[in-house]
Amino acid sequence: MSSSSSIAVMKKVVQQLRLEAGLNHVKVSQEAADLKQFCLQNAQHDPLLTGVSSSTNPFRPQKVCSFL
């Protein structure tokens, strides 16, 4: 590996580390609590929990024409 490519790689590493150092860190327990609260607040709008009415279900089986 040449010294110029090594310097370029190290510059990219330093840039990435600076980016990561500037991120706002939040504890996993706090994020989990926030996610749980969000899920509970939006549970009434979740079709996986409430089901989908047959009239608005885009995946319902199509009816066949009975005139043929």
Short mmCIF file of C-alpha atoms in Angstrom, two decimals:
data_model
loop_
_atom_site.label_atom_id
_atom_site.label_comp_id
_atom_site.label_asym_id
_atom_site.label_seq_id
_atom_site.Cartn_x
_atom_site.Cartn_y
_atom_site.Cartn_z
CA MET A 1 0.00 0.00 0.00
CA SER A 2 1.51 3.33 -1.00
CA SER A 3 1.81 6.16 1.47
CA SER A 4 -0.57 8.43 -0.49
CA SER A 5 -3.35 5.83 -0.48
CA SER A 6 -2.68 5.15 3.19
CA ILE A 7 -3.03 8.85 3.95
CA ALA A 8 -6.29 9.01 1.99
CA VAL A 9 -7.66 6.03 3.92
CA MET A 10 -6.67 7.57 7.25
CA LYS A 11 -8.32 10.88 6.27
CA LYS A 12 -11.56 9.00 5.56
CA VAL A 13 -11.31 7.21 8.92
CA VAL A 14 -10.75 10.51 10.75
CA GLN A 15 -13.69 12.09 8.92
CA GLN A 16 -15.95 9.17 9.89
CA LEU A 17 -14.81 9.30 13.52
CA ARG A 18 -15.51 13.05 13.67
CA LEU A 19 -18.97 12.43 12.27
CA GLU A 20 -19.68 9.71 14.82
CA ALA A 21 -18.31 11.81 17.70
CA GLY A 22 -20.82 14.54 16.89
CA LEU A 23 -23.85 12.27 17.13
CA ASN A 24 -26.32 12.62 19.98
CA HIS A 25 -26.15 9.45 22.10
CA VAL A 26 -29.25 8.20 23.90
CA LYS A 27 -29.44 5.22 26.24
CA VAL A 28 -31.01 2.08 24.79
CA SER A 29 -33.45 1.88 27.72
CA GLN A 30 -34.72 5.39 26.94
CA GLU A 31 -35.13 4.60 23.23
CA ALA A 32 -36.95 1.36 24.09
CA ALA A 33 -39.35 3.26 26.36
CA ASP A 34 -39.97 5.83 23.62
CA LEU A 35 -40.60 3.08 21.06
CA LYS A 36 -43.02 1.30 23.40
CA GLN A 37 -44.92 4.56 24.02
CA PHE A 38 -45.12 5.24 20.27
CA CYS A 39 -46.44 1.72 19.59
CA LEU A 40 -49.08 2.02 22.29
CA GLN A 41 -50.19 5.45 21.05
CA ASN A 42 -50.57 4.23 17.46
CA ALA A 43 -51.92 0.73 18.11
CA GLN A 44 -55.48 1.69 17.12
CA HIS A 45 -54.27 2.61 13.60
CA ASP A 46 -52.17 -0.52 13.06
CA PRO A 47 -53.87 -2.90 10.62
CA LEU A 48 -51.80 -5.83 11.93
CA LEU A 49 -53.43 -5.36 15.34
CA THR A 50 -56.91 -4.17 14.37
CA GLY A 51 -57.41 -6.07 11.13
CA VAL A 52 -58.44 -4.75 7.74
CA SER A 53 -62.05 -4.40 6.71
CA SER A 54 -62.98 -6.47 3.68
CA SER A 55 -64.19 -3.39 1.79
CA THR A 56 -60.83 -1.61 2.02
CA ASN A 57 -58.56 -4.66 1.72
CA PRO A 58 -56.59 -4.37 -1.55
CA PHE A 59 -55.48 -8.02 -1.26
CA ARG A 60 -58.93 -9.61 -1.07
CA PRO A 61 -59.69 -12.23 -3.73
CA GLN A 62 -61.24 -10.69 -6.82
CA LYS A 63 -64.81 -11.65 -7.67
CA VAL A 64 -65.36 -13.55 -10.90
CA CYS A 65 -67.86 -12.40 -13.46
CA SER A 66 -70.92 -14.68 -13.35
CA PHE A 67 -72.23 -13.65 -16.80
CA LEU A 68 -69.77 -15.81 -18.71
#
